[in-house]
Amino acid sequence: MKKNKKIIIAISITFIFIIGMLGFTIINIREKMDSSAIDLTQNLLDNIAHQIANYNDQDEAFVKKYSSNFKNLNTQQIQQQLNVLVEHYGYLNAIYFLNNEGIDSHGNKVTHADLPYQDFKNKDSTFSPAINGAYGVWETVLQMPVENGGMLYVEIPFSKYSQGTDLTFYNKTGFACLIDSGSKKIVLTSKTPNVIWNYMQDADELLKEVGFNEKEIKENIYNSIESNESVVVKGSVQGETVYLSLRSVQEDCDWYLCGVIPVSAIQQESNLVLGMLFVAFVLMILSLALVIALVLYEIYQNMKKEKRRYEKTQLENAIYDATAEASDLFICLYDKTSQKLERAFCNSEDILGLENETLVENEDIFMHLLDSFFVGLSEQIKNNEIDQTCTYEAQRVHPLTQEKQYLRLIIKNINVVGKEKYIFFIANITNDVLIQDSLKMAALDAKQANQAKSDFLSKMSHEIRTPMNAIMGMSEIASHYLDNPERLKDYLKKISQSSSHLLSLINDILDLSKIESGKMALYEEKFVLSDCISDVFGIIDMQAKSKNQQLQILSEEVVHDILYGDMMKLKQILINLLNNAVKYTPVGGRIQLVIHEIKSVNKKLVNFEFLIKDNGIGMSQEFLDRIGQPFEQEKNQFYGQENGTGLGLSIVKNIVSIMGGTMDIKSQLKKGTMVRIQLSFKEGEQDDYKDKDKLKDMRVFLVDDDPMVLQDVGAILEEFMIHVDTALTGLEAFHQIEDGFKQQNDYDVVIIDWKLPDIDGVHLTQMIREKIGREIPIVFISAYDFSEIEEEAYAVGVNDFIEKPLFKSRLYHALVSLKNETHEESYNDSSLSNQKILLVEDNELNLEIAKELLEMKGVTVVCARNGKEAVEIFKGSQLDEYQVILMDIQMPIMNGYEATQAIRLLERDDALRIPIIAMSANAFSDDVQRCLDVGMNGHIAKPISLTSITQTIIEVLEKGR
């Protein structure tokens, strides 16, 4: 008993000692990890400070280099250089002084008293302290001497120094801000919402919030910073303990960086380690408890020797079963002497799909299982060749569930009461393998995504250059055809289309930002599907022709042409997909867009299927699985150049999803790609064909070599109660038209496909004019560019052209126009003559363009340079002197929203009724809605055109009548 008592005392002392050592270890680990985390935080803030200092140095070097542009310039050239410096490099304003005369980037004359900061100590290059300037943001002014004796002042917003970082770390639990040392004002903060200093103005307020309100403590902190020392102190924010870290951005700098890091964030990693130590501690206690239990059990067995063998056997079985169940293992014992599996414990059916008795009684099944891990393993077991612990892994199908699983086998040698045995541990590691595979795939995806984003800027250069080349090329060609109005008009149209495409590239970037932030909205409006497709064709056709590709647009069973929905989003989808098809289809390839109207169960909706097919290089199945992710592009060995931004398919996929549609892509390498888009729109045709009776009883002859075109167009014309005759060849058509003429049953209109299998449309027209006369109106239809044959067609007597596919509205308006022998404009802009308009625009170039466009229509234009000036001009005008106000949105002093609200609040009769139309580069639907919410009547998206500005003004004026 004394011996047993000593054993218990020794175990208790050991247990207490281990607990004490573990506690001491935990305390030391926490302190060391906290210290390491603080050092890491210091390094993070040092990196941020170094980055801000680099941006500051880069600005100074750049402006110094740029100042050489101001030698020997006149006032206008100086103003242009200043404007370029501000517009293209992200500065607020730039001012140039020479001989005490100054001018800023807006063309305004400036005196020394007007400078945002006048207290520069010398004439060297230097930065001013932080100031809150005229633009309502914190800024610094860079003074840069010019070689000719002048001086350049550049106003730089502090927000420019947050490029590439949002001043956060530790997964946005730690935040930083930039403070001006002179004024103690906070000039740059984190972009993350709900951060304490987003609502604070200066460093004193921040220190007070963190708990350092005593004057002496604050002075010590400020003195340390001014001595270029880093300061780390512990405080509390809203009951949470934090570290406050402050350091100067760089030596002899007027700014310092302040970071706030919650202690909980720093201790998060140490808590994980401590948690693991706690688990180990618990297991140690359990182990000690088990040892104590065994010791007590041994003492108890000594007292009752007669039950020792039976109880020992029961305990061994219980331990094996409990261990197997608790650890999700299958455990079995193999006797080396008898060469038999003598015992199998729990979990054999769950892990292996076999019962314990089956494994024990059937030796071949177990040996076959061993060989599935390693060929010949069963023979090594029988020959006792394994003398050390071995591990094997295998893949198999569970015989009961038929699920794929991964198993791990561990073989150990043991000696039980002098008997040599093998003990086998078989574990199901399927979850671990799948987790490892998913982690590898995630790492690979992240690497590919980062590489794609790294290539983004270089790819954007090529994308933007494509429409720019078209604009420059067409401009140069147009200059050689100034005496040919028709060709000049065609070239200008293509320049406009390429400009729209260039604008769409910029919108792609903005769209991606909207999509990722969840702010993408749909703008529902009435639109004509045929016009939308025509615009798309005009943009893509030039690109296809440059590669000698065949671009074809077909329609199948399309009845509805007037729809309600977001036309711009539909254009964006089709242009992106067709643009990809052109890029990745070799020279001389084929590209096809098929538009198919699908019958809908919902009578209020019209369903369309847009099928884009090409015989290009195609895509691999691996890339199809990743398709739609931003910046993703496939590096294809069959295509020499990597074009594109990598945004197109991502934007298309998201827009289709937002519009409630579906997208399906099928592709094979070197065999082409097929993209199927299905979208629904509201029907908008109820009032557009109310005068279709005017086409009743017309006789139309249609010639086309495509039977599907004859069927679809014939159905549309019959709906207008038009008698239709058709032919598939030119000669057959001529004979039928000639027979009708001889029988004095002439056709009212003849519609001819340009390209026919026997004779082309030009020759057929020539035959009709020679044999029948010039009275019958003849219309050419084609899916190709008419500019190639336009002059020849008009020369032989063609009256009009209609692009394929032939939509309902396009046919209707063309036939009505031909019957009335007039081509009416969609709107009459003569009503603008003698109108007086107040134009509000702060950009001189935009002001000049808008003023010139309006004056071309006989409009009297009065100009204002900002919102405040506009309010004063309107306030001093006579009642109803102005018919419309065109209001820019982004302006100094008072923006367009504020100016509109100020006008609406004026106490005069015309303040509420005068139409105010926004002019803005912000063209998203939520931007348009904001304009309407503040009291505006319409919206014109920049860049403006003559058509957009006149048509919008007329529509707004007509609504007000």
mmCIF file of N, CA and C in Angstrom, residues 496 499-500 503 839-841 843-855 861 886-889 917-923 939-953:
data_model
loop_
_atom_site.group_PDB
_atom_site.id
_atom_site.type_symbol
_atom_site.label_atom_id
_atom_site.label_comp_id
_atom_site.label_asym_id
_atom_site.label_seq_id
_atom_site.Cartn_x
_atom_site.Cartn_y
_atom_site.Cartn_z
ATOM 1 N N SER A 496 -18.454 57.446 -86.166
ATOM 2 C CA SER A 496 -19.346 57.536 -85.000
ATOM 3 C C SER A 496 -19.521 56.184 -84.335
ATOM 4 N N SER A 499 -16.419 55.294 -82.486
ATOM 5 C CA SER A 499 -16.352 56.095 -81.259
ATOM 6 C C SER A 499 -17.233 55.482 -80.180
ATOM 7 N N SER A 500 -18.414 55.012 -80.598
ATOM 8 C CA SER A 500 -19.302 54.359 -79.634
ATOM 9 C C SER A 500 -18.658 53.096 -79.083
ATOM 10 N N LEU A 503 -16.125 54.049 -76.560
ATOM 11 C CA LEU A 503 -16.813 54.401 -75.312
ATOM 12 C C LEU A 503 -17.271 53.146 -74.582
ATOM 13 N N LEU A 839 -26.911 77.397 -71.440
ATOM 14 C CA LEU A 839 -25.970 76.278 -71.451
ATOM 15 C C LEU A 839 -24.987 76.439 -70.290
ATOM 16 N N VAL A 840 -24.959 75.443 -69.389
ATOM 17 C CA VAL A 840 -24.112 75.510 -68.189
ATOM 18 C C VAL A 840 -23.054 74.416 -68.314
ATOM 19 N N GLU A 841 -21.783 74.804 -68.462
ATOM 20 C CA GLU A 841 -20.690 73.856 -68.671
ATOM 21 C C GLU A 841 -19.377 74.507 -68.259
ATOM 22 N N ASN A 843 -16.271 73.092 -68.699
ATOM 23 C CA ASN A 843 -15.182 72.729 -69.588
ATOM 24 C C ASN A 843 -15.320 73.510 -70.893
ATOM 25 N N GLU A 844 -14.274 74.273 -71.232
ATOM 26 C CA GLU A 844 -14.351 75.172 -72.376
ATOM 27 C C GLU A 844 -14.567 74.415 -73.686
ATOM 28 N N LEU A 845 -13.894 73.269 -73.849
ATOM 29 C CA LEU A 845 -14.028 72.516 -75.086
ATOM 30 C C LEU A 845 -15.436 71.951 -75.231
ATOM 31 N N ASN A 846 -15.957 71.362 -74.148
ATOM 32 C CA ASN A 846 -17.323 70.840 -74.190
ATOM 33 C C ASN A 846 -18.325 71.973 -74.423
ATOM 34 N N LEU A 847 -18.063 73.128 -73.818
ATOM 35 C CA LEU A 847 -18.941 74.283 -73.998
ATOM 36 C C LEU A 847 -18.960 74.719 -75.459
ATOM 37 N N GLU A 848 -17.802 74.760 -76.065
ATOM 38 C CA GLU A 848 -17.711 75.187 -77.462
ATOM 39 C C GLU A 848 -18.440 74.217 -78.383
ATOM 40 N N ILE A 849 -18.290 72.888 -78.123
ATOM 41 C CA ILE A 849 -18.946 71.880 -78.964
ATOM 42 C C ILE A 849 -20.456 71.997 -78.857
ATOM 43 N N ALA A 850 -20.992 72.028 -77.631
ATOM 44 C CA ALA A 850 -22.430 72.098 -77.439
ATOM 45 C C ALA A 850 -22.998 73.395 -78.024
ATOM 46 N N LYS A 851 -22.307 74.499 -77.819
ATOM 47 C CA LYS A 851 -22.779 75.803 -78.340
ATOM 48 C C LYS A 851 -22.824 75.775 -79.870
ATOM 49 N N GLU A 852 -21.789 75.231 -80.489
ATOM 50 C CA GLU A 852 -21.734 75.178 -81.947
ATOM 51 C C GLU A 852 -22.854 74.298 -82.507
ATOM 52 N N LEU A 853 -23.097 73.133 -81.867
ATOM 53 C CA LEU A 853 -24.142 72.229 -82.328
ATOM 54 C C LEU A 853 -25.516 72.893 -82.259
ATOM 55 N N LEU A 854 -25.797 73.593 -81.164
ATOM 56 C CA LEU A 854 -27.095 74.243 -80.991
ATOM 57 C C LEU A 854 -27.266 75.408 -81.963
ATOM 58 N N GLU A 855 -26.226 76.185 -82.157
ATOM 59 C CA GLU A 855 -26.331 77.326 -83.067
ATOM 60 C C GLU A 855 -26.516 76.891 -84.508
ATOM 61 N N VAL A 861 -27.798 80.836 -77.735
ATOM 62 C CA VAL A 861 -27.195 80.160 -76.585
ATOM 63 C C VAL A 861 -26.546 81.192 -75.666
ATOM 64 N N LEU A 886 -29.563 73.540 -70.248
ATOM 65 C CA LEU A 886 -28.702 72.357 -70.360
ATOM 66 C C LEU A 886 -27.664 72.445 -69.241
ATOM 67 N N MET A 887 -27.688 71.473 -68.315
ATOM 68 C CA MET A 887 -26.933 71.583 -67.061
ATOM 69 C C MET A 887 -25.880 70.481 -66.958
ATOM 70 N N ASP A 888 -24.601 70.862 -66.936
ATOM 71 C CA ASP A 888 -23.538 69.909 -66.631
ATOM 72 C C ASP A 888 -23.650 69.496 -65.156
ATOM 73 N N ILE A 889 -23.139 68.323 -64.819
ATOM 74 C CA ILE A 889 -23.272 67.824 -63.440
ATOM 75 C C ILE A 889 -22.042 68.163 -62.603
ATOM 76 N N ILE A 917 -32.185 69.876 -68.456
ATOM 77 C CA ILE A 917 -31.680 68.611 -68.989
ATOM 78 C C ILE A 917 -30.222 68.448 -68.552
ATOM 79 N N ALA A 918 -29.916 67.282 -67.976
ATOM 80 C CA ALA A 918 -28.560 67.002 -67.500
ATOM 81 C C ALA A 918 -27.658 66.618 -68.669
ATOM 82 N N MET A 919 -26.405 67.056 -68.605
ATOM 83 C CA MET A 919 -25.347 66.598 -69.523
ATOM 84 C C MET A 919 -24.236 66.010 -68.659
ATOM 85 N N SER A 920 -24.010 64.698 -68.786
ATOM 86 C CA SER A 920 -23.071 64.059 -67.868
ATOM 87 C C SER A 920 -22.439 62.846 -68.512
ATOM 88 N N ALA A 921 -21.179 62.572 -68.132
ATOM 89 C CA ALA A 921 -20.518 61.342 -68.570
ATOM 90 C C ALA A 921 -20.960 60.153 -67.732
ATOM 91 N N ASN A 922 -21.661 60.411 -66.627
ATOM 92 C CA ASN A 922 -22.200 59.325 -65.810
ATOM 93 C C ASN A 922 -23.516 58.887 -66.435
ATOM 94 N N ALA A 923 -23.474 57.759 -67.167
ATOM 95 C CA ALA A 923 -24.617 57.390 -67.999
ATOM 96 C C ALA A 923 -25.310 56.122 -67.538
ATOM 97 N N HIS A 939 -31.899 63.591 -69.638
ATOM 98 C CA HIS A 939 -30.483 63.288 -69.451
ATOM 99 C C HIS A 939 -29.845 63.042 -70.815
ATOM 100 N N ILE A 940 -28.693 63.694 -71.090
ATOM 101 C CA ILE A 940 -27.919 63.475 -72.304
ATOM 102 C C ILE A 940 -26.548 62.956 -71.876
ATOM 103 N N ALA A 941 -26.176 61.772 -72.385
ATOM 104 C CA ALA A 941 -24.893 61.173 -72.015
ATOM 105 C C ALA A 941 -23.784 61.759 -72.876
ATOM 106 N N LYS A 942 -22.667 62.118 -72.203
ATOM 107 C CA LYS A 942 -21.489 62.564 -72.926
ATOM 108 C C LYS A 942 -20.705 61.349 -73.412
ATOM 109 N N PRO A 943 -20.046 61.451 -74.586
ATOM 110 C CA PRO A 943 -19.928 62.627 -75.454
ATOM 111 C C PRO A 943 -21.235 62.892 -76.198
ATOM 112 N N ILE A 944 -21.597 64.163 -76.356
ATOM 113 C CA ILE A 944 -22.864 64.526 -76.976
ATOM 114 C C ILE A 944 -22.713 64.554 -78.492
ATOM 115 N N SER A 945 -23.855 64.347 -79.174
ATOM 116 C CA SER A 945 -23.905 64.455 -80.629
ATOM 117 C C SER A 945 -25.056 65.373 -80.993
ATOM 118 N N LEU A 946 -25.080 65.818 -82.249
ATOM 119 C CA LEU A 946 -26.148 66.712 -82.708
ATOM 120 C C LEU A 946 -27.501 66.025 -82.586
ATOM 121 N N THR A 947 -27.558 64.744 -82.962
ATOM 122 C CA THR A 947 -28.835 64.026 -82.900
ATOM 123 C C THR A 947 -29.322 63.897 -81.465
ATOM 124 N N SER A 948 -28.425 63.466 -80.556
ATOM 125 C CA SER A 948 -28.846 63.237 -79.174
ATOM 126 C C SER A 948 -29.313 64.518 -78.497
ATOM 127 N N ILE A 949 -28.600 65.626 -78.717
ATOM 128 C CA ILE A 949 -28.940 66.856 -78.006
ATOM 129 C C ILE A 949 -30.227 67.474 -78.553
ATOM 130 N N THR A 950 -30.395 67.473 -79.904
ATOM 131 C CA THR A 950 -31.618 68.074 -80.465
ATOM 132 C C THR A 950 -32.840 67.208 -80.195
ATOM 133 N N GLN A 951 -32.692 65.884 -80.340
ATOM 134 C CA GLN A 951 -33.839 65.013 -80.127
ATOM 135 C C GLN A 951 -34.283 65.043 -78.666
ATOM 136 N N THR A 952 -33.348 65.068 -77.727
ATOM 137 C CA THR A 952 -33.718 65.116 -76.307
ATOM 138 C C THR A 952 -34.429 66.423 -75.976
ATOM 139 N N ILE A 953 -33.926 67.539 -76.499
ATOM 140 C CA ILE A 953 -34.575 68.838 -76.232
ATOM 141 C C ILE A 953 -35.998 68.843 -76.772
#
